[in-house]
GROMACS .gro file of C-alpha atoms in nm:
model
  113
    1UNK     CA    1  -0.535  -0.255   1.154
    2UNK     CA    2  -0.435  -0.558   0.910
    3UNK     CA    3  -0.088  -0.692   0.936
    4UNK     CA    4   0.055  -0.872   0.664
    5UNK     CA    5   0.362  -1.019   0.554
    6UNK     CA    6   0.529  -1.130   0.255
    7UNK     CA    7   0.843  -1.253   0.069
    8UNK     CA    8   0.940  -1.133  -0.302
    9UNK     CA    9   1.239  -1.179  -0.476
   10UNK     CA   10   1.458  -0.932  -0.623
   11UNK     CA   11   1.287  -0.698  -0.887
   12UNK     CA   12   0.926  -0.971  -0.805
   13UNK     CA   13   0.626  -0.732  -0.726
   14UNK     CA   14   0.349  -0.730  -0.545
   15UNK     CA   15   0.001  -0.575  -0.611
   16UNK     CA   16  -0.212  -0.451  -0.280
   17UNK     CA   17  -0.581  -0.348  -0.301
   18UNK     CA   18  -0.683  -0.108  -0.051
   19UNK     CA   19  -1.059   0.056  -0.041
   20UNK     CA   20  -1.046   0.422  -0.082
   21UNK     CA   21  -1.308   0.692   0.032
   22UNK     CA   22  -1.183   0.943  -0.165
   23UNK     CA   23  -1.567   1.118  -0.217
   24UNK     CA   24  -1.508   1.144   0.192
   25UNK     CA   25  -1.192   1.340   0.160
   26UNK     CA   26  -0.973   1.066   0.238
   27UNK     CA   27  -0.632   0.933   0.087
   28UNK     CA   28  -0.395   0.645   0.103
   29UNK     CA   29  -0.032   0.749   0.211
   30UNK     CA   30   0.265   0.566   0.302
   31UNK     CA   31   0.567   0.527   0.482
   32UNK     CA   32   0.882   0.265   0.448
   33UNK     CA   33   1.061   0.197   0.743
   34UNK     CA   34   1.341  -0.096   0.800
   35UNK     CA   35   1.559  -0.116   0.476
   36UNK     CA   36   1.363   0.156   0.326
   37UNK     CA   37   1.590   0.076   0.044
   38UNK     CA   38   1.452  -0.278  -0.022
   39UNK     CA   39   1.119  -0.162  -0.201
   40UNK     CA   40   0.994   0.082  -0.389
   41UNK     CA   41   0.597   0.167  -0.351
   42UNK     CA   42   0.388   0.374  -0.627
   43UNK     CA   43  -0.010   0.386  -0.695
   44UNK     CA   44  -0.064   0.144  -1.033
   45UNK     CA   45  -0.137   0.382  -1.347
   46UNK     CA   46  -0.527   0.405  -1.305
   47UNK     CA   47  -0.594   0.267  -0.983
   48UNK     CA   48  -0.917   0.426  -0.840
   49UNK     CA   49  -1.039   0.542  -1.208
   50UNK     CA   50  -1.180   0.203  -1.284
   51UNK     CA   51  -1.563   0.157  -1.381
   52UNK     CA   52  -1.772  -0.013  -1.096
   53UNK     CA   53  -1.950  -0.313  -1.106
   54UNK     CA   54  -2.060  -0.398  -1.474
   55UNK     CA   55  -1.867  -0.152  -1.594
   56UNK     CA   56  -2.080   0.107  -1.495
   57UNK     CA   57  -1.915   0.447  -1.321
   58UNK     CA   58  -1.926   0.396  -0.949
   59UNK     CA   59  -2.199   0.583  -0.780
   60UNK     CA   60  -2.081   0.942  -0.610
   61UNK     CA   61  -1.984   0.838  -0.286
   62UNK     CA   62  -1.895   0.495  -0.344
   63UNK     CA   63  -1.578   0.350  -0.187
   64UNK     CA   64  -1.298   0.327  -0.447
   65UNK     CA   65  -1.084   0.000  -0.470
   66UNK     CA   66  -0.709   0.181  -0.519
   67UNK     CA   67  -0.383  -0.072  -0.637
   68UNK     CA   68  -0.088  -0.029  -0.504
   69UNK     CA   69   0.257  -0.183  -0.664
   70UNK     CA   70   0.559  -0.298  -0.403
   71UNK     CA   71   0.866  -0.433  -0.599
   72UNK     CA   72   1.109  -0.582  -0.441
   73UNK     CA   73   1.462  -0.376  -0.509
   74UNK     CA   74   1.828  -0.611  -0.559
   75UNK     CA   75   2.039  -0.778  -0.399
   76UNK     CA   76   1.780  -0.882  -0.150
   77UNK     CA   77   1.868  -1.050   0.190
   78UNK     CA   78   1.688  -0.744   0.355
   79UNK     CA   79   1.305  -0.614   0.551
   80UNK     CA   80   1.090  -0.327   0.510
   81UNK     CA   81   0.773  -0.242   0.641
   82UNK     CA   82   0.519   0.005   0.494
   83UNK     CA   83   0.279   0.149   0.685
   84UNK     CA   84  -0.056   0.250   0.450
   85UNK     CA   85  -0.260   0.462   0.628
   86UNK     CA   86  -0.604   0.629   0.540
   87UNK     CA   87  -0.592   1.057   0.650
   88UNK     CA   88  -0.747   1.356   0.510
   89UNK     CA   89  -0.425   1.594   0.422
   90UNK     CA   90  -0.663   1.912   0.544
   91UNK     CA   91  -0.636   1.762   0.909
   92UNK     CA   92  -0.304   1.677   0.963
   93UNK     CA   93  -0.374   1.605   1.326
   94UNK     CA   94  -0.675   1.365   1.359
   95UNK     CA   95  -0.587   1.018   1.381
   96UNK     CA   96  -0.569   0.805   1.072
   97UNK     CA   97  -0.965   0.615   0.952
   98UNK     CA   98  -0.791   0.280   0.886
   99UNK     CA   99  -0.445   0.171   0.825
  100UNK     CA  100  -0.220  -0.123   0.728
  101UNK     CA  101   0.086  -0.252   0.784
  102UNK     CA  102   0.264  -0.494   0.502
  103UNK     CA  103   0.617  -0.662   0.612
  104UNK     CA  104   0.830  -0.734   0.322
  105UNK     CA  105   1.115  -0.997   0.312
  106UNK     CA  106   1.313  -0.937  -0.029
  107UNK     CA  107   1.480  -1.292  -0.037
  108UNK     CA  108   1.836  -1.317  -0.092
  109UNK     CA  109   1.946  -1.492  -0.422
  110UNK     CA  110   2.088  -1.836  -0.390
  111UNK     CA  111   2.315  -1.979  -0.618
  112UNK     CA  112   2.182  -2.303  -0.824
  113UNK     CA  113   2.404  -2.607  -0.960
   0.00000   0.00000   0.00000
């Protein structure tokens, strides 16, 4: 499991690339914990339905690259972690294939002169 963190100011996004299996019967959820407030986390419009390499469709089977979009919610001064994790809904009980974990810091604004 990856760990990463990263600061964003209010309203500042953040794109994450994760590597779907999708043909395997696999999705990406998530879960916000800390200031679940703080962010807000949604698939970008067309993630996985890009073309593969040379702009050719991927072939069937092929892992998917899927974008994710964390923005960074006002006033800031706060943490959240997400936890991604890779499951197949139709086995709600089998441990997760991969997951990651992606600490946000939404900076507080300062005042300038």
């Amino acid at each position: 499991m990856e760990v990463r963190s990263i600061v964003l100011g209010p309203d500042e996004s953040y794109e994450l690339r994760l590597t779907g299996r999708g043909a395997r019967g696999y999705v990406w959820t998530w879960q916000v914990t800390g200031d679940a407030d703080a962010v807000t986390v949604a698939e970008a419009p067309g993630a996985g339905a890009g073309a593969g390499a040379g702009g050719a469709a991927p072939l069937p089977g092929a892992p998917v690259e899927r974008t994710y979009v964390v923005r960074a919610r006002p006033p800031g001064g706060s943490r959240a972690r997400i936890r991604f994790a890779q499951v197949r809904p139709p086995y709600p009980n089998e441990a997760p294939y991969d997951e990651f974990v992606l600490d946000v810091e939404v900076a507080a604004i300062t005042g300038g002169s």
